[in-house]
Amino acid sequence: MTATVHIPLTVESYGDSAVMVSVTDDDQRVRRSAIVDLRERLLARRPHGVCDVVAGLESLLIEFDPITTSAIHIEYVVHLLAEMPPAGAVPENAARRHFDIPVVFDDETGPDLAEVADELGIGVPELVERICASRFTISLLAAAMAPMMDGLDVPRAVRRRREPRTNVPQGSIMIAGENAIIQPFPGPTGWRVIGRTPHTIVDIARESPVSFAPGDTVTFTSVSAADARRIDGEFLVAANG
């Protein structure tokens, strides 16, 4: 990531103990890269009283302890950091890892697969082919270190579910808009579930719980349920070492 001279943004109160930061730029790519940039600056120079920094694709939720700081102070610090070069940013020419992730695409692992194909006006085989032909880039690590990715190549943006699912299995591959994400642990989601990988992608017992990082690339490969069982639970590692 290259250093940004200035990040144009807005900061709004989000309840009594958080602020929501949004980047004000017409270019979606600028907004998304700037949010990742700002998150790195905040984590490198964590302001006093900040409890958590939760990144979305184009926004940043900063949670703070209202006893030790205030929304006004956090807003001041955020604007100050936006004027500074990022600390610890990944150089543009840094080596990127690539992950080729096996996925089972069927009615059990992908309960929304047929519905998404119908919404897009294509068949399930073509949808799977398009997903596997897409080359994704990890934009950020979301809640529970889930890799949130750009790069879904389908005829148009995929809508989220009208009613979120209350619990989906770990390893579920989910899509929405032009993005994909992998569910690290069982939990709720409003994204469309279209498959599942047998790999463990987050292991909190390891010194490094994940092997991927923003900027790494991902492709999906369709495998059978039998092939998936042979590698069930194996920790995900990069295809290029």
PDB file of C-alpha atoms in Angstrom:
ATOM      1  CA  MET A   1       0.000   0.000   0.000  1.00  0.00           C
ATOM      2  CA  THR A   2       1.337   3.435  -0.836  1.00  0.00           C
ATOM      3  CA  ALA A   3       1.258   6.219   1.724  1.00  0.00           C
ATOM      4  CA  THR A   4      -1.591   8.662   1.367  1.00  0.00           C
ATOM      5  CA  VAL A   5      -0.892  12.351   1.892  1.00  0.00           C
ATOM      6  CA  HIS A   6      -4.411  13.037   3.081  1.00  0.00           C
ATOM      7  CA  ILE A   7      -7.536  10.977   3.656  1.00  0.00           C
ATOM      8  CA  PRO A   8     -10.742  13.006   3.181  1.00  0.00           C
ATOM      9  CA  LEU A   9     -13.238  11.699   5.708  1.00  0.00           C
ATOM     10  CA  THR A  10     -16.227  12.342   7.932  1.00  0.00           C
ATOM     11  CA  VAL A  11     -16.582  11.254  11.555  1.00  0.00           C
ATOM     12  CA  GLU A  12     -20.027  10.805  13.115  1.00  0.00           C
ATOM     13  CA  SER A  13     -21.093   9.724  16.601  1.00  0.00           C
ATOM     14  CA  TYR A  14     -22.381   6.152  16.758  1.00  0.00           C
ATOM     15  CA  GLY A  15     -24.083   5.868  20.123  1.00  0.00           C
ATOM     16  CA  ASP A  16     -22.374   6.977  23.319  1.00  0.00           C
ATOM     17  CA  SER A  17     -19.156   5.009  22.922  1.00  0.00           C
ATOM     18  CA  ALA A  18     -18.268   4.821  19.241  1.00  0.00           C
ATOM     19  CA  VAL A  19     -17.755   6.892  16.112  1.00  0.00           C
ATOM     20  CA  MET A  20     -18.243   5.878  12.484  1.00  0.00           C
ATOM     21  CA  VAL A  21     -15.613   7.047  10.020  1.00  0.00           C
ATOM     22  CA  SER A  22     -16.384   7.265   6.294  1.00  0.00           C
ATOM     23  CA  VAL A  23     -14.115   8.321   3.440  1.00  0.00           C
ATOM     24  CA  THR A  24     -15.535  11.000   1.163  1.00  0.00           C
ATOM     25  CA  ASP A  25     -14.282  10.217  -2.326  1.00  0.00           C
ATOM     26  CA  ASP A  26     -16.185   9.425  -5.526  1.00  0.00           C
ATOM     27  CA  ASP A  27     -13.850   6.544  -6.405  1.00  0.00           C
ATOM     28  CA  GLN A  28     -14.802   3.269  -4.673  1.00  0.00           C
ATOM     29  CA  ARG A  29     -11.228   1.985  -4.901  1.00  0.00           C
ATOM     30  CA  VAL A  30      -9.948   5.094  -3.149  1.00  0.00           C
ATOM     31  CA  ARG A  31     -12.550   4.763  -0.390  1.00  0.00           C
ATOM     32  CA  ARG A  32     -11.700   1.127   0.271  1.00  0.00           C
ATOM     33  CA  SER A  33      -7.933   1.483   0.198  1.00  0.00           C
ATOM     34  CA  ALA A  34      -8.144   4.593   2.390  1.00  0.00           C
ATOM     35  CA  ILE A  35     -10.136   2.745   5.058  1.00  0.00           C
ATOM     36  CA  VAL A  36      -7.480   0.015   5.195  1.00  0.00           C
ATOM     37  CA  ASP A  37      -4.807   2.733   5.331  1.00  0.00           C
ATOM     38  CA  LEU A  38      -6.548   4.572   8.183  1.00  0.00           C
ATOM     39  CA  ARG A  39      -7.080   1.353  10.130  1.00  0.00           C
ATOM     40  CA  GLU A  40      -3.335   0.634   9.954  1.00  0.00           C
ATOM     41  CA  ARG A  41      -2.561   4.122  11.252  1.00  0.00           C
ATOM     42  CA  LEU A  42      -5.013   3.732  14.139  1.00  0.00           C
ATOM     43  CA  LEU A  43      -3.661   0.338  15.167  1.00  0.00           C
ATOM     44  CA  ALA A  44      -0.061   1.561  14.929  1.00  0.00           C
ATOM     45  CA  ARG A  45      -0.819   4.662  17.034  1.00  0.00           C
ATOM     46  CA  ARG A  46      -3.837   3.505  19.026  1.00  0.00           C
ATOM     47  CA  PRO A  47      -5.351   6.567  20.733  1.00  0.00           C
ATOM     48  CA  HIS A  48      -5.886   6.489  24.489  1.00  0.00           C
ATOM     49  CA  GLY A  49      -9.273   5.032  25.389  1.00  0.00           C
ATOM     50  CA  VAL A  50      -9.888   3.220  22.091  1.00  0.00           C
ATOM     51  CA  CYS A  51     -11.220  -0.282  22.805  1.00  0.00           C
ATOM     52  CA  ASP A  52     -11.685  -1.661  19.298  1.00  0.00           C
ATOM     53  CA  VAL A  53     -11.362  -0.738  15.635  1.00  0.00           C
ATOM     54  CA  VAL A  54     -13.791  -2.585  13.362  1.00  0.00           C
ATOM     55  CA  ALA A  55     -13.239  -2.140   9.628  1.00  0.00           C
ATOM     56  CA  GLY A  56     -15.902  -2.423   6.973  1.00  0.00           C
ATOM     57  CA  LEU A  57     -15.220  -2.243   3.263  1.00  0.00           C
ATOM     58  CA  GLU A  58     -15.771   1.519   3.185  1.00  0.00           C
ATOM     59  CA  SER A  59     -16.144   2.529   6.828  1.00  0.00           C
ATOM     60  CA  LEU A  60     -14.462   2.222  10.193  1.00  0.00           C
ATOM     61  CA  LEU A  61     -16.190   1.831  13.566  1.00  0.00           C
ATOM     62  CA  ILE A  62     -14.036   3.048  16.434  1.00  0.00           C
ATOM     63  CA  GLU A  63     -15.268   1.943  19.844  1.00  0.00           C
ATOM     64  CA  PHE A  64     -13.961   3.808  22.901  1.00  0.00           C
ATOM     65  CA  ASP A  65     -14.313   3.961  26.683  1.00  0.00           C
ATOM     66  CA  PRO A  66     -16.469   7.056  27.370  1.00  0.00           C
ATOM     67  CA  ILE A  67     -15.038   7.297  30.894  1.00  0.00           C
ATOM     68  CA  THR A  68     -11.503   7.929  29.641  1.00  0.00           C
ATOM     69  CA  THR A  69     -12.105   9.781  26.369  1.00  0.00           C
ATOM     70  CA  SER A  70     -14.828  11.324  24.227  1.00  0.00           C
ATOM     71  CA  ALA A  71     -16.152  11.339  20.669  1.00  0.00           C
ATOM     72  CA  ILE A  72     -14.758  14.837  20.124  1.00  0.00           C
ATOM     73  CA  HIS A  73     -11.267  13.722  21.162  1.00  0.00           C
ATOM     74  CA  ILE A  74     -11.443  10.629  18.953  1.00  0.00           C
ATOM     75  CA  GLU A  75     -12.590  12.742  16.004  1.00  0.00           C
ATOM     76  CA  TYR A  76      -9.651  15.106  16.525  1.00  0.00           C
ATOM     77  CA  VAL A  77      -7.176  12.215  16.631  1.00  0.00           C
ATOM     78  CA  VAL A  78      -8.702  10.566  13.546  1.00  0.00           C
ATOM     79  CA  HIS A  79      -8.354  13.767  11.510  1.00  0.00           C
ATOM     80  CA  LEU A  80      -4.800  14.161  12.802  1.00  0.00           C
ATOM     81  CA  LEU A  81      -3.888  10.605  11.762  1.00  0.00           C
ATOM     82  CA  ALA A  82      -5.465  11.183   8.355  1.00  0.00           C
ATOM     83  CA  GLU A  83      -2.840  13.868   7.737  1.00  0.00           C
ATOM     84  CA  MET A  84       0.064  11.610   8.714  1.00  0.00           C
ATOM     85  CA  PRO A  85       1.901   8.926   6.736  1.00  0.00           C
ATOM     86  CA  PRO A  86       0.848   5.400   7.739  1.00  0.00           C
ATOM     87  CA  ALA A  87       3.151   3.618  10.163  1.00  0.00           C
ATOM     88  CA  GLY A  88       4.036   0.045   9.325  1.00  0.00           C
ATOM     89  CA  ALA A  89       2.230   0.072   5.982  1.00  0.00           C
ATOM     90  CA  VAL A  90       3.022  -2.750   3.600  1.00  0.00           C
ATOM     91  CA  PRO A  91       5.314  -1.560   0.789  1.00  0.00           C
ATOM     92  CA  GLU A  92       3.740  -1.592  -2.650  1.00  0.00           C
ATOM     93  CA  ASN A  93       6.380  -4.013  -3.944  1.00  0.00           C
ATOM     94  CA  ALA A  94       6.074  -6.413  -0.984  1.00  0.00           C
ATOM     95  CA  ALA A  95       5.655 -10.096  -1.805  1.00  0.00           C
ATOM     96  CA  ARG A  96       2.007 -11.110  -1.895  1.00  0.00           C
ATOM     97  CA  ARG A  97       0.766 -14.586  -1.102  1.00  0.00           C
ATOM     98  CA  HIS A  98      -1.771 -16.472  -3.154  1.00  0.00           C
ATOM     99  CA  PHE A  99      -4.278 -18.949  -1.731  1.00  0.00           C
ATOM    100  CA  ASP A 100      -6.001 -21.573  -3.872  1.00  0.00           C
ATOM    101  CA  ILE A 101      -8.880 -22.659  -1.649  1.00  0.00           C
ATOM    102  CA  PRO A 102     -10.846 -25.888  -2.269  1.00  0.00           C
ATOM    103  CA  VAL A 103     -14.603 -25.449  -1.967  1.00  0.00           C
ATOM    104  CA  VAL A 104     -17.548 -27.844  -2.042  1.00  0.00           C
ATOM    105  CA  PHE A 105     -20.433 -26.306  -4.000  1.00  0.00           C
ATOM    106  CA  ASP A 106     -23.677 -28.214  -3.411  1.00  0.00           C
ATOM    107  CA  ASP A 107     -27.128 -27.798  -1.862  1.00  0.00           C
ATOM    108  CA  GLU A 108     -25.883 -28.643   1.641  1.00  0.00           C
ATOM    109  CA  THR A 109     -22.789 -26.404   1.729  1.00  0.00           C
ATOM    110  CA  GLY A 110     -24.309 -23.681  -0.464  1.00  0.00           C
ATOM    111  CA  PRO A 111     -27.979 -23.257   0.480  1.00  0.00           C
ATOM    112  CA  ASP A 112     -28.165 -19.947  -1.439  1.00  0.00           C
ATOM    113  CA  LEU A 113     -26.350 -21.186  -4.554  1.00  0.00           C
ATOM    114  CA  ALA A 114     -29.414 -21.927  -6.697  1.00  0.00           C
ATOM    115  CA  GLU A 115     -31.211 -18.763  -5.577  1.00  0.00           C
ATOM    116  CA  VAL A 116     -28.229 -16.566  -6.474  1.00  0.00           C
ATOM    117  CA  ALA A 117     -27.895 -18.248  -9.883  1.00  0.00           C
ATOM    118  CA  ASP A 118     -31.583 -17.619 -10.543  1.00  0.00           C
ATOM    119  CA  GLU A 119     -31.255 -13.985  -9.451  1.00  0.00           C
ATOM    120  CA  LEU A 120     -28.356 -13.506 -11.887  1.00  0.00           C
ATOM    121  CA  GLY A 121     -30.175 -15.278 -14.719  1.00  0.00           C
ATOM    122  CA  ILE A 122     -27.567 -18.006 -15.105  1.00  0.00           C
ATOM    123  CA  GLY A 123     -27.359 -21.686 -14.216  1.00  0.00           C
ATOM    124  CA  VAL A 124     -25.652 -23.065 -11.107  1.00  0.00           C
ATOM    125  CA  PRO A 125     -22.773 -24.611 -13.131  1.00  0.00           C
ATOM    126  CA  GLU A 126     -22.041 -21.227 -14.744  1.00  0.00           C
ATOM    127  CA  LEU A 127     -22.207 -19.462 -11.384  1.00  0.00           C
ATOM    128  CA  VAL A 128     -19.722 -21.915  -9.881  1.00  0.00           C
ATOM    129  CA  GLU A 129     -17.492 -21.511 -12.939  1.00  0.00           C
ATOM    130  CA  ARG A 130     -17.587 -17.719 -12.610  1.00  0.00           C
ATOM    131  CA  ILE A 131     -16.786 -17.854  -8.887  1.00  0.00           C
ATOM    132  CA  CYS A 132     -13.833 -20.174  -9.524  1.00  0.00           C
ATOM    133  CA  ALA A 133     -12.613 -17.967 -12.395  1.00  0.00           C
ATOM    134  CA  SER A 134     -12.696 -14.858 -10.191  1.00  0.00           C
ATOM    135  CA  ARG A 135      -9.417 -13.689  -8.713  1.00  0.00           C
ATOM    136  CA  PHE A 136     -10.105 -12.131  -5.339  1.00  0.00           C
ATOM    137  CA  THR A 137      -7.967  -9.700  -3.383  1.00  0.00           C
ATOM    138  CA  ILE A 138      -8.227  -9.567   0.412  1.00  0.00           C
ATOM    139  CA  SER A 139      -9.246  -5.996   1.247  1.00  0.00           C
ATOM    140  CA  LEU A 140      -9.291  -6.324   5.018  1.00  0.00           C
ATOM    141  CA  LEU A 141      -9.683  -8.705   7.921  1.00  0.00           C
ATOM    142  CA  ALA A 142     -13.184  -8.278   9.323  1.00  0.00           C
ATOM    143  CA  ALA A 143     -14.667  -9.577  12.581  1.00  0.00           C
ATOM    144  CA  ALA A 144     -12.942 -12.727  13.881  1.00  0.00           C
ATOM    145  CA  MET A 145     -10.186 -12.145  11.243  1.00  0.00           C
ATOM    146  CA  ALA A 146     -12.505 -13.137   8.394  1.00  0.00           C
ATOM    147  CA  PRO A 147     -10.932 -12.294   5.014  1.00  0.00           C
ATOM    148  CA  MET A 148     -13.175  -9.833   3.154  1.00  0.00           C
ATOM    149  CA  MET A 149     -12.403  -9.881  -0.562  1.00  0.00           C
ATOM    150  CA  ASP A 150     -13.047  -7.882  -3.724  1.00  0.00           C
ATOM    151  CA  GLY A 151     -13.202  -9.353  -7.218  1.00  0.00           C
ATOM    152  CA  LEU A 152     -16.371 -11.396  -7.699  1.00  0.00           C
ATOM    153  CA  ASP A 153     -16.940 -11.596 -11.471  1.00  0.00           C
ATOM    154  CA  VAL A 154     -20.680 -12.078 -12.030  1.00  0.00           C
ATOM    155  CA  PRO A 155     -23.170 -10.248 -14.301  1.00  0.00           C
ATOM    156  CA  ARG A 156     -24.267  -7.840 -11.556  1.00  0.00           C
ATOM    157  CA  ALA A 157     -23.989  -7.217  -7.841  1.00  0.00           C
ATOM    158  CA  VAL A 158     -25.449  -9.942  -5.622  1.00  0.00           C
ATOM    159  CA  ARG A 159     -28.081  -8.844  -3.099  1.00  0.00           C
ATOM    160  CA  ARG A 160     -27.898  -9.834   0.545  1.00  0.00           C
ATOM    161  CA  ARG A 161     -30.548 -12.067   2.088  1.00  0.00           C
ATOM    162  CA  ARG A 162     -33.764 -10.393   3.193  1.00  0.00           C
ATOM    163  CA  GLU A 163     -33.650 -12.477   6.385  1.00  0.00           C
ATOM    164  CA  PRO A 164     -30.166 -13.192   7.766  1.00  0.00           C
ATOM    165  CA  ARG A 165     -29.289 -16.753   8.675  1.00  0.00           C
ATOM    166  CA  THR A 166     -28.864 -17.205  12.418  1.00  0.00           C
ATOM    167  CA  ASN A 167     -25.986 -19.683  12.212  1.00  0.00           C
ATOM    168  CA  VAL A 168     -23.777 -20.842   9.353  1.00  0.00           C
ATOM    169  CA  PRO A 169     -20.892 -23.332   9.701  1.00  0.00           C
ATOM    170  CA  GLN A 170     -17.264 -22.290   9.799  1.00  0.00           C
ATOM    171  CA  GLY A 171     -15.602 -22.394   6.407  1.00  0.00           C
ATOM    172  CA  SER A 172     -18.740 -21.158   4.636  1.00  0.00           C
ATOM    173  CA  ILE A 173     -18.004 -19.173   1.474  1.00  0.00           C
ATOM    174  CA  MET A 174     -20.354 -16.195   1.225  1.00  0.00           C
ATOM    175  CA  ILE A 175     -20.922 -13.520  -1.385  1.00  0.00           C
ATOM    176  CA  ALA A 176     -22.700 -10.152  -1.540  1.00  0.00           C
ATOM    177  CA  GLY A 177     -22.312  -7.252  -3.927  1.00  0.00           C
ATOM    178  CA  GLU A 178     -19.033  -7.932  -5.737  1.00  0.00           C
ATOM    179  CA  ASN A 179     -17.379  -9.298  -2.629  1.00  0.00           C
ATOM    180  CA  ALA A 180     -16.723 -12.612  -0.929  1.00  0.00           C
ATOM    181  CA  ILE A 181     -15.916 -13.560   2.647  1.00  0.00           C
ATOM    182  CA  ILE A 182     -15.108 -16.790   4.490  1.00  0.00           C
ATOM    183  CA  GLN A 183     -16.785 -17.532   7.830  1.00  0.00           C
ATOM    184  CA  PRO A 184     -13.997 -18.398  10.325  1.00  0.00           C
ATOM    185  CA  PHE A 185     -16.346 -19.656  13.055  1.00  0.00           C
ATOM    186  CA  PRO A 186     -20.039 -20.591  13.231  1.00  0.00           C
ATOM    187  CA  GLY A 187     -22.239 -17.511  13.395  1.00  0.00           C
ATOM    188  CA  PRO A 188     -25.002 -15.387  11.817  1.00  0.00           C
ATOM    189  CA  THR A 189     -24.794 -13.684   8.432  1.00  0.00           C
ATOM    190  CA  GLY A 190     -26.887 -11.813   5.899  1.00  0.00           C
ATOM    191  CA  TRP A 191     -24.500 -12.744   3.086  1.00  0.00           C
ATOM    192  CA  ARG A 192     -25.446 -15.459   0.562  1.00  0.00           C
ATOM    193  CA  VAL A 193     -23.901 -18.830   1.421  1.00  0.00           C
ATOM    194  CA  ILE A 194     -22.728 -20.573  -1.764  1.00  0.00           C
ATOM    195  CA  GLY A 195     -20.213 -23.203  -0.625  1.00  0.00           C
ATOM    196  CA  ARG A 196     -17.806 -24.348   2.068  1.00  0.00           C
ATOM    197  CA  THR A 197     -14.095 -24.991   2.360  1.00  0.00           C
ATOM    198  CA  PRO A 198     -12.835 -27.884   4.500  1.00  0.00           C
ATOM    199  CA  HIS A 199      -9.822 -25.827   5.596  1.00  0.00           C
ATOM    200  CA  THR A 200      -9.498 -24.149   8.982  1.00  0.00           C
ATOM    201  CA  ILE A 201      -8.793 -20.525   8.111  1.00  0.00           C
ATOM    202  CA  VAL A 202      -8.417 -19.127  11.647  1.00  0.00           C
ATOM    203  CA  ASP A 203      -6.817 -21.039  14.529  1.00  0.00           C
ATOM    204  CA  ILE A 204      -6.490 -18.983  17.701  1.00  0.00           C
ATOM    205  CA  ALA A 205      -4.295 -21.696  19.268  1.00  0.00           C
ATOM    206  CA  ARG A 206      -1.527 -20.896  16.772  1.00  0.00           C
ATOM    207  CA  GLU A 207       1.044 -18.156  17.327  1.00  0.00           C
ATOM    208  CA  SER A 208      -0.117 -16.695  13.993  1.00  0.00           C
ATOM    209  CA  PRO A 209      -3.877 -17.415  13.903  1.00  0.00           C
ATOM    210  CA  VAL A 210      -4.136 -16.659  10.158  1.00  0.00           C
ATOM    211  CA  SER A 211      -1.751 -17.072   7.248  1.00  0.00           C
ATOM    212  CA  PHE A 212      -3.305 -14.397   5.035  1.00  0.00           C
ATOM    213  CA  ALA A 213      -3.231 -10.608   5.082  1.00  0.00           C
ATOM    214  CA  PRO A 214      -4.744  -7.653   3.187  1.00  0.00           C
ATOM    215  CA  GLY A 215      -3.336  -7.558  -0.331  1.00  0.00           C
ATOM    216  CA  ASP A 216      -3.060 -11.335  -0.688  1.00  0.00           C
ATOM    217  CA  THR A 217      -5.004 -12.975  -3.511  1.00  0.00           C
ATOM    218  CA  VAL A 218      -7.439 -15.889  -3.466  1.00  0.00           C
ATOM    219  CA  THR A 219      -8.982 -18.248  -5.999  1.00  0.00           C
ATOM    220  CA  PHE A 220     -11.521 -20.981  -5.303  1.00  0.00           C
ATOM    221  CA  THR A 221     -11.358 -24.499  -6.754  1.00  0.00           C
ATOM    222  CA  SER A 222     -14.408 -26.749  -6.854  1.00  0.00           C
ATOM    223  CA  VAL A 223     -13.838 -30.122  -5.171  1.00  0.00           C
ATOM    224  CA  SER A 224     -16.035 -33.081  -4.327  1.00  0.00           C
ATOM    225  CA  ALA A 225     -17.299 -33.801  -0.829  1.00  0.00           C
ATOM    226  CA  ALA A 226     -15.070 -36.893  -0.745  1.00  0.00           C
ATOM    227  CA  ASP A 227     -11.964 -34.873  -1.622  1.00  0.00           C
ATOM    228  CA  ALA A 228     -12.913 -32.291   0.999  1.00  0.00           C
ATOM    229  CA  ARG A 229     -13.139 -34.919   3.723  1.00  0.00           C
ATOM    230  CA  ARG A 230      -9.518 -35.926   3.116  1.00  0.00           C
ATOM    231  CA  ILE A 231      -8.292 -32.457   4.077  1.00  0.00           C
ATOM    232  CA  ASP A 232     -10.982 -31.572   6.599  1.00  0.00           C
ATOM    233  CA  GLY A 233      -9.642 -29.280   9.313  1.00  0.00           C
ATOM    234  CA  GLU A 234      -6.208 -28.691   7.784  1.00  0.00           C
ATOM    235  CA  PHE A 235      -4.930 -25.178   8.399  1.00  0.00           C
ATOM    236  CA  LEU A 236      -4.984 -22.967   5.319  1.00  0.00           C
ATOM    237  CA  VAL A 237      -1.546 -22.117   3.898  1.00  0.00           C
ATOM    238  CA  ALA A 238      -0.539 -20.141   0.839  1.00  0.00           C
ATOM    239  CA  ALA A 239      -0.161 -21.908  -2.490  1.00  0.00           C
ATOM    240  CA  ASN A 240       3.070 -19.979  -3.123  1.00  0.00           C
ATOM    241  CA  GLY A 241       4.646 -20.695   0.239  1.00  0.00           C
TER     242      GLY A 241
END
